[in-house]
Short mmCIF file of C-alpha atoms and ligand atoms in Angstrom, two decimals:
data_model
loop_
_atom_site.label_atom_id
_atom_site.label_comp_id
_atom_site.label_asym_id
_atom_site.label_seq_id
_atom_site.Cartn_x
_atom_site.Cartn_y
_atom_site.Cartn_z
CA UNK A 21 -10.45 66.42 -216.45
CA UNK A 22 -9.08 64.46 -213.47
CA UNK A 23 -5.57 64.84 -212.07
CA UNK A 24 -4.64 61.49 -213.63
CA UNK A 25 -5.98 62.60 -217.03
CA UNK A 26 -3.82 65.71 -216.78
CA UNK A 27 -0.79 63.74 -215.64
CA UNK A 28 -1.07 61.24 -218.50
CA UNK A 29 -2.19 63.69 -221.20
CA UNK A 30 -0.06 62.93 -224.28
CA UNK A 31 1.59 66.34 -224.31
CA UNK A 32 2.22 66.50 -220.55
CA UNK A 33 5.75 66.61 -219.23
CA UNK A 34 5.02 63.40 -217.27
CA UNK A 35 3.97 61.45 -220.38
CA UNK A 36 6.91 62.70 -222.41
CA UNK A 37 9.31 61.82 -219.59
CA UNK A 38 7.87 58.39 -218.85
CA UNK A 39 7.11 56.97 -222.29
CA UNK A 40 10.27 54.89 -221.88
CA UNK A 41 8.36 52.80 -219.30
CA UNK A 42 5.63 51.89 -221.76
CA UNK A 43 8.09 51.21 -224.58
CA UNK A 44 8.20 47.48 -223.95
CA UNK A 45 4.46 47.22 -224.64
CA UNK A 46 3.95 50.05 -227.13
CA UNK A 47 5.55 50.11 -230.59
CA UNK A 48 6.39 53.82 -230.56
CA UNK A 49 4.34 56.95 -231.05
CA UNK A 50 4.09 57.11 -234.86
CA UNK A 51 2.69 54.97 -237.69
CA UNK A 52 6.22 54.53 -239.04
CA UNK A 53 7.44 53.02 -235.78
CA UNK A 54 4.43 50.70 -235.69
CA UNK A 55 5.03 49.56 -239.28
CA UNK A 56 8.70 48.90 -238.44
CA UNK A 57 7.57 46.69 -235.54
CA UNK A 58 5.13 44.83 -237.79
CA UNK A 59 7.88 44.26 -240.35
CA UNK A 60 10.02 42.59 -237.67
CA UNK A 61 7.12 40.44 -236.51
CA UNK A 62 6.34 39.38 -240.09
CA UNK A 63 9.99 38.42 -240.57
CA UNK A 64 9.64 36.18 -237.51
CA UNK A 65 6.60 34.44 -239.03
CA UNK A 66 3.91 36.38 -237.12
CA UNK A 67 1.05 38.52 -238.40
CA UNK A 68 -0.13 41.64 -236.57
CA UNK A 69 -3.08 43.79 -235.69
CA UNK A 70 -2.39 47.52 -235.27
CA UNK A 71 -4.10 49.52 -232.56
CA UNK A 72 -4.00 53.32 -232.39
CA UNK A 73 -4.05 53.98 -228.65
CA UNK A 74 -6.89 56.02 -227.22
CA UNK A 75 -10.30 55.47 -225.65
CA UNK A 76 -13.24 57.21 -223.99
CA UNK A 77 -13.40 60.04 -226.50
CA UNK A 78 -16.18 62.55 -225.73
CA UNK A 79 -15.82 65.01 -228.61
CA UNK A 80 -16.87 64.33 -232.20
CA UNK A 81 -13.70 65.94 -233.60
CA UNK A 82 -11.45 63.61 -231.59
CA UNK A 83 -13.35 60.54 -232.87
CA UNK A 84 -13.06 61.77 -236.46
CA UNK A 85 -9.33 62.33 -235.96
CA UNK A 86 -9.04 58.72 -234.75
CA UNK A 87 -11.02 57.46 -237.75
CA UNK A 88 -8.70 59.39 -240.08
CA UNK A 89 -5.67 57.96 -238.29
CA UNK A 90 -7.06 54.48 -239.06
CA UNK A 91 -7.31 55.44 -242.75
CA UNK A 92 -3.63 56.45 -242.64
CA UNK A 93 -2.68 53.22 -240.85
CA UNK A 94 -4.47 51.11 -243.47
CA UNK A 95 -2.75 53.04 -246.27
CA UNK A 96 0.62 52.60 -244.54
CA UNK A 97 0.03 48.84 -244.11
CA UNK A 98 -0.80 48.51 -247.81
CA UNK A 99 2.11 50.71 -248.93
CA UNK A 100 4.58 48.76 -246.81
CA UNK A 101 3.12 45.42 -247.99
CA UNK A 102 3.12 44.04 -244.43
CA UNK A 103 0.76 41.41 -243.03
CA UNK A 104 -1.46 43.25 -240.57
CA UNK A 105 -5.04 44.19 -239.94
CA UNK A 106 -6.36 46.72 -237.40
CA UNK A 107 -8.09 46.68 -234.01
CA UNK A 108 -10.35 49.54 -232.95
CA UNK A 109 -11.99 50.65 -229.72
CA UNK A 110 -15.51 51.95 -230.22
CA UNK A 111 -15.19 54.54 -227.44
CA UNK A 112 -12.34 56.01 -229.52
CA UNK A 113 -14.71 56.05 -232.53
CA UNK A 114 -17.30 58.10 -230.65
CA UNK A 115 -19.46 55.46 -228.91
CA UNK A 116 -19.89 57.77 -225.90
CA UNK A 117 -21.15 60.49 -228.25
CA UNK A 118 -23.75 58.16 -229.82
CA UNK A 119 -24.02 54.63 -231.20
CA UNK A 120 -24.99 55.94 -234.63
CA UNK A 121 -21.91 58.17 -234.78
CA UNK A 122 -19.60 55.30 -233.74
CA UNK A 123 -21.22 53.06 -236.37
CA UNK A 124 -20.63 55.72 -239.04
CA UNK A 125 -16.93 55.96 -238.15
CA UNK A 126 -16.50 52.20 -237.79
CA UNK A 127 -18.19 51.57 -241.16
CA UNK A 128 -15.85 54.06 -242.82
CA UNK A 129 -12.83 52.21 -241.37
CA UNK A 130 -14.25 48.83 -242.47
CA UNK A 131 -14.84 50.12 -246.01
CA UNK A 132 -11.37 51.66 -246.13
CA UNK A 133 -9.89 48.32 -245.01
CA UNK A 134 -11.88 46.44 -247.64
CA UNK A 135 -10.71 48.73 -250.43
CA UNK A 136 -7.24 49.57 -249.18
CA UNK A 137 -5.82 46.54 -247.36
CA UNK A 138 -6.65 43.59 -249.62
CA UNK A 139 -4.10 41.27 -247.93
CA UNK A 140 -5.99 41.40 -244.63
CA UNK A 141 -9.10 43.62 -244.67
CA UNK A 142 -10.37 42.41 -241.29
CA UNK A 143 -11.28 44.97 -238.59
CA UNK A 144 -11.37 43.77 -234.99
CA UNK A 145 -13.49 45.59 -232.42
CA UNK A 146 -11.73 45.43 -229.03
CA UNK A 147 -14.02 44.91 -226.05
CA UNK A 148 -13.89 47.54 -223.31
CA UNK A 149 -15.46 47.77 -219.84
CA UNK A 150 -18.92 46.36 -219.09
CA UNK A 151 -20.65 49.76 -219.27
CA UNK A 152 -20.25 49.53 -223.06
CA UNK A 153 -20.51 45.75 -223.69
CA UNK A 154 -24.13 45.88 -224.90
CA UNK A 155 -23.58 48.97 -227.03
CA UNK A 156 -20.38 47.55 -228.53
CA UNK A 157 -22.10 44.31 -229.54
CA UNK A 158 -25.08 46.24 -230.94
CA UNK A 159 -22.82 48.43 -233.10
CA UNK A 160 -20.84 45.34 -234.15
CA UNK A 161 -24.02 43.55 -235.33
CA UNK A 162 -25.21 46.60 -237.24
CA UNK A 163 -21.82 46.86 -238.98
CA UNK A 164 -21.71 43.09 -239.59
CA UNK A 165 -25.10 43.23 -241.32
CA UNK A 166 -23.40 45.44 -243.95
CA UNK A 167 -19.80 44.12 -244.00
CA UNK A 168 -18.44 40.71 -243.07
CA UNK A 169 -14.81 41.83 -242.50
CA UNK A 170 -15.44 42.78 -238.88
CA UNK A 171 -15.54 40.81 -235.63
CA UNK A 172 -15.84 41.35 -231.86
CA UNK A 173 -13.80 40.43 -228.82
CA UNK A 174 -15.51 38.41 -226.07
CA UNK A 175 -14.25 38.28 -222.48
CA UNK A 176 -14.33 34.92 -220.70
CA UNK A 177 -14.64 36.56 -217.26
CA UNK A 178 -18.10 37.96 -218.06
CA UNK A 179 -20.95 35.66 -217.03
CA UNK A 180 -22.91 36.60 -220.16
CA UNK A 181 -20.18 35.47 -222.57
CA UNK A 182 -21.35 31.88 -223.33
CA UNK A 183 -24.57 33.40 -224.79
CA UNK A 184 -22.52 35.92 -226.79
CA UNK A 185 -20.34 33.08 -228.08
CA UNK A 186 -23.50 31.22 -229.21
CA UNK A 187 -24.77 34.33 -230.97
CA UNK A 188 -21.43 34.85 -232.74
CA UNK A 189 -21.42 31.21 -233.87
CA UNK A 190 -25.01 31.53 -235.11
CA UNK A 191 -24.16 34.51 -237.35
CA UNK A 192 -20.72 33.20 -238.39
CA UNK A 193 -18.72 36.05 -236.85
CA UNK A 194 -14.99 35.84 -236.19
CA UNK A 195 -14.36 36.18 -232.45
CA UNK A 196 -11.26 36.94 -230.43
CA UNK A 197 -11.64 35.31 -227.05
CA UNK A 198 -9.66 36.74 -224.12
CA UNK A 199 -9.92 36.62 -220.31
CA UNK A 200 -10.85 40.31 -219.95
CA UNK A 201 -8.74 43.19 -218.68
CA UNK A 202 -11.13 45.53 -216.82
CA UNK A 203 -12.15 45.61 -213.18
CA UNK A 204 -15.72 44.27 -213.12
CA UNK A 205 -18.11 43.60 -210.21
CA UNK A 206 -18.73 39.99 -209.04
CA UNK A 207 -22.43 40.21 -210.01
CA UNK A 208 -21.49 40.12 -213.68
CA UNK A 209 -17.95 38.70 -213.79
CA UNK A 210 -16.05 35.71 -212.45
CA UNK A 211 -13.22 36.79 -210.16
CA UNK A 212 -11.50 33.50 -209.49
CA UNK A 213 -8.71 32.69 -211.99
CA UNK A 214 -9.42 28.94 -211.94
CA UNK A 215 -13.02 29.63 -212.87
CA UNK A 216 -12.04 32.19 -215.53
CA UNK A 217 -9.68 29.66 -217.11
CA UNK A 218 -12.44 27.04 -217.12
CA UNK A 219 -14.91 29.43 -218.75
CA UNK A 220 -12.24 30.50 -221.24
CA UNK A 221 -11.68 26.90 -222.30
CA UNK A 222 -15.41 26.22 -222.63
CA UNK A 223 -15.84 29.26 -224.89
CA UNK A 224 -12.67 28.47 -226.86
CA UNK A 225 -13.87 24.86 -227.34
CA UNK A 226 -17.20 26.01 -228.80
CA UNK A 227 -15.47 28.54 -231.07
CA UNK A 228 -12.88 26.03 -232.24
CA UNK A 229 -15.41 23.32 -233.11
CA UNK A 230 -18.33 25.43 -234.41
CA UNK A 231 -17.03 28.97 -234.86
CA UNK A 232 -15.36 30.95 -237.62
CA UNK A 233 -11.57 31.17 -237.37
CA UNK A 234 -11.33 32.19 -233.69
CA UNK A 235 -8.48 34.24 -232.26
CA UNK A 236 -7.23 32.57 -229.08
CA UNK A 237 -5.81 35.56 -227.20
CA UNK A 238 -3.77 34.61 -224.15
CA UNK A 239 -0.23 34.28 -222.81
CA UNK A 240 -1.31 31.71 -220.25
CA UNK A 241 0.75 28.54 -220.77
CA UNK A 242 -1.95 26.34 -219.20
CA UNK A 243 -4.61 27.66 -221.60
CA UNK A 244 -2.32 27.48 -224.61
CA UNK A 245 -1.42 23.88 -223.84
CA UNK A 246 -5.09 22.98 -223.29
CA UNK A 247 -6.09 24.59 -226.62
CA UNK A 248 -3.28 22.80 -228.46
CA UNK A 249 -4.42 19.48 -226.96
CA UNK A 250 -8.08 20.21 -227.73
CA UNK A 251 -7.30 21.03 -231.37
CA UNK A 252 -5.22 17.87 -231.77
CA UNK A 253 -7.90 15.66 -230.22
CA UNK A 254 -10.67 17.18 -232.33
CA UNK A 255 -8.72 17.14 -235.59
CA UNK A 256 -8.80 20.95 -235.91
CA UNK A 257 -6.08 22.00 -238.36
CA UNK A 258 -3.62 24.77 -237.42
CA UNK A 259 -5.00 27.04 -240.15
CA UNK A 260 -8.51 27.03 -238.63
CA UNK A 261 -7.60 29.35 -235.77
CA UNK A 262 -4.82 31.64 -234.60
CA UNK A 263 -3.20 32.36 -231.28
CA UNK A 264 -2.94 36.05 -230.42
CA UNK A 265 -0.60 37.80 -228.00
CA UNK A 266 0.32 41.34 -227.02
CA UNK A 267 3.40 43.14 -228.29
CA UNK A 268 6.27 42.71 -225.84
CA UNK A 269 4.60 40.06 -223.67
CA UNK A 270 6.29 36.64 -223.41
CA UNK A 271 8.32 36.85 -226.64
CA UNK A 272 9.94 33.44 -226.07
CA UNK A 273 6.51 31.78 -226.01
CA UNK A 274 5.57 33.71 -229.16
CA UNK A 275 8.58 32.34 -231.06
CA UNK A 276 7.95 28.83 -229.75
CA UNK A 277 4.37 28.78 -231.05
CA UNK A 278 5.54 29.82 -234.52
CA UNK A 279 8.29 27.18 -234.40
CA UNK A 280 5.65 24.59 -233.51
CA UNK A 281 3.68 25.48 -236.64
CA UNK A 282 0.87 27.59 -235.15
CA UNK A 283 -0.49 30.84 -236.54
CA UNK A 284 0.21 33.79 -234.26
CA UNK A 285 -1.00 37.37 -234.49
CA UNK A 286 0.57 40.08 -232.35
CA UNK A 287 -1.47 43.04 -231.10
CA UNK A 288 0.69 46.11 -231.75
CA UNK A 289 -0.45 49.31 -230.01
CA UNK A 290 1.14 52.65 -230.82
CA UNK A 291 0.52 56.34 -230.26
CA UNK A 292 0.83 58.91 -227.53
CA UNK A 293 -2.25 57.86 -225.47
CA UNK A 294 -0.45 54.92 -223.90
CA UNK A 295 -1.35 55.45 -220.22
CA UNK A 296 -4.62 53.45 -219.98
CA UNK A 297 -3.17 50.54 -221.95
CA UNK A 298 0.05 50.49 -219.93
CA UNK A 299 -1.92 50.67 -216.67
CA UNK A 300 -3.97 47.56 -217.64
CA UNK A 301 -0.79 45.60 -218.44
CA UNK A 302 0.73 46.47 -215.06
CA UNK A 303 -2.56 45.90 -213.20
CA UNK A 304 -2.93 42.36 -214.58
CA UNK A 305 0.64 41.33 -213.73
CA UNK A 306 2.86 43.22 -211.32
CA UNK A 307 5.88 41.63 -213.10
CA UNK A 308 5.04 43.81 -216.10
CA UNK A 309 6.09 46.89 -214.10
CA UNK A 310 9.37 45.14 -213.37
CA UNK A 311 9.75 44.15 -217.04
CA UNK A 312 9.26 47.75 -218.06
CA UNK A 313 11.86 48.98 -215.60
CA UNK A 314 14.39 46.21 -216.21
CA UNK A 315 14.24 46.71 -219.99
CA UNK A 316 15.30 50.30 -219.36
CA UNK A 317 18.21 49.40 -217.12
CA UNK A 318 19.43 46.53 -219.34
CA UNK A 319 20.02 48.89 -222.30
P1 FDA B 452 -2.26 36.16 -217.54
O1 FDA B 452 -1.56 37.48 -217.57
O2 FDA B 452 -3.53 36.02 -216.77
O3 FDA B 452 -1.23 35.09 -217.10
C1 FDA B 452 -1.63 33.74 -216.95
C2 FDA B 452 -0.48 32.91 -216.53
O4 FDA B 452 0.54 33.04 -217.53
C3 FDA B 452 0.18 33.30 -215.24
O5 FDA B 452 -0.45 32.78 -214.14
C4 FDA B 452 1.56 32.75 -215.47
O6 FDA B 452 1.55 31.37 -215.23
C5 FDA B 452 1.79 32.98 -216.93
N1 FDA B 452 2.50 34.21 -217.25
C6 FDA B 452 1.97 35.33 -217.76
N2 FDA B 452 2.90 36.26 -217.96
C7 FDA B 452 4.05 35.72 -217.55
C8 FDA B 452 5.36 36.17 -217.49
N3 FDA B 452 5.67 37.40 -217.90
N4 FDA B 452 6.32 35.36 -217.02
C9 FDA B 452 6.00 34.13 -216.60
N5 FDA B 452 4.78 33.63 -216.62
C10 FDA B 452 3.81 34.41 -217.09
N6 FDA B 452 -8.83 42.35 -222.92
C11 FDA B 452 -10.02 42.99 -223.02
O7 FDA B 452 -10.70 43.18 -222.01
N7 FDA B 452 -10.47 43.42 -224.24
C12 FDA B 452 -9.77 43.20 -225.39
O8 FDA B 452 -10.23 43.60 -226.47
C13 FDA B 452 -8.53 42.52 -225.28
N8 FDA B 452 -7.77 42.28 -226.39
C14 FDA B 452 -6.66 41.48 -226.28
C15 FDA B 452 -5.94 41.12 -227.41
C16 FDA B 452 -4.87 40.24 -227.32
C17 FDA B 452 -4.16 39.83 -228.56
C18 FDA B 452 -4.49 39.73 -226.03
C19 FDA B 452 -3.37 38.76 -225.90
C20 FDA B 452 -5.15 40.13 -224.92
C21 FDA B 452 -6.22 41.01 -225.01
N9 FDA B 452 -6.89 41.44 -223.88
C22 FDA B 452 -8.08 42.11 -224.02
C23 FDA B 452 -6.28 41.25 -222.52
C24 FDA B 452 -6.76 40.00 -221.86
O9 FDA B 452 -8.12 40.11 -221.52
C25 FDA B 452 -5.96 39.70 -220.59
O10 FDA B 452 -6.11 40.76 -219.70
C26 FDA B 452 -4.48 39.49 -220.83
O11 FDA B 452 -4.23 38.77 -222.00
C27 FDA B 452 -3.86 38.72 -219.64
O12 FDA B 452 -4.37 37.42 -219.54
P2 FDA B 452 -3.58 36.15 -220.11
O13 FDA B 452 -4.57 35.07 -220.36
O14 FDA B 452 -2.79 36.55 -221.29
O15 FDA B 452 -2.55 35.68 -219.06
#
């Protein structure tokens, strides 16, 4: 365990003291608080996807605990009657233990969603760092061969992604396209934001015209405007795709999209393992650190 792991461990004094910083981006520590956030989003015309925070699990018991937490989340979604599906990270489902073990846990979640969350039984597999890209896509395809209510995330910054987009289109899988949030080497990833935006739009264009109900995940006004224009020009109806954004990020833009008649799904993370997620939000935009602090002082 590194010093940082110890510092950010969910039961550490540091984590308990500093959760207020992450609060803007994390919908609380319990399922109840997450459901309350989803209820508010639904009332504002948005759907949601719930994420139980945690990643890089190395012990089987921890992965099984996460799987069981997903069962409880799906039951809570159904009991509350809210519009939400779930997003999972395969390293939280035991991918670093073995692919077969992660597949077992993922399949159980997919089956639980199918049986228990009839309003929206879809299960999204988040994409993590490049050390697990291949394994994540392999497990996804094995799960998809058995159940169709599952889909991957593809990251526009990875040079391999146009091929992965083609493969997803070929098999009819539902993709969430995002820029990518991990620090990757230049041999495999574009580093220049202009280039990443260009690649994003190329992938989004293919998914919008030939794909299956893509999730357009971004808060970038230039990309959102370009996608809106593209859809208009190609006669793609608003119910053939959805925009997706993160809880607490650019709420004014979120409301505007709904007002303009677009579908919008909000990614709602919750739980005590918030450190890695919060770090990525701050790393991608320094303003997010300021947001977190200012929301504390403006109370
Ligand atoms: P980005 O943060 O790059 O901002 C682009 C532009 O938007 C800025 O230049 C600025 O003009 C404007 N802007 C942004 N924030 C602003 C602000 N607060 N005020 C003013 N202007 C602002 N990643 C991953 O690797 N795997 C995954 O599975 C997922 N899943 C995922 C789901 C969802 C629903 C979303 C929205 C995102 C992800 N991501 C992800 C994260 C994603 O890869 C990416 O890191 C972030 O979305 C940040 O990139 P953006 O395109 O949103 O805008």
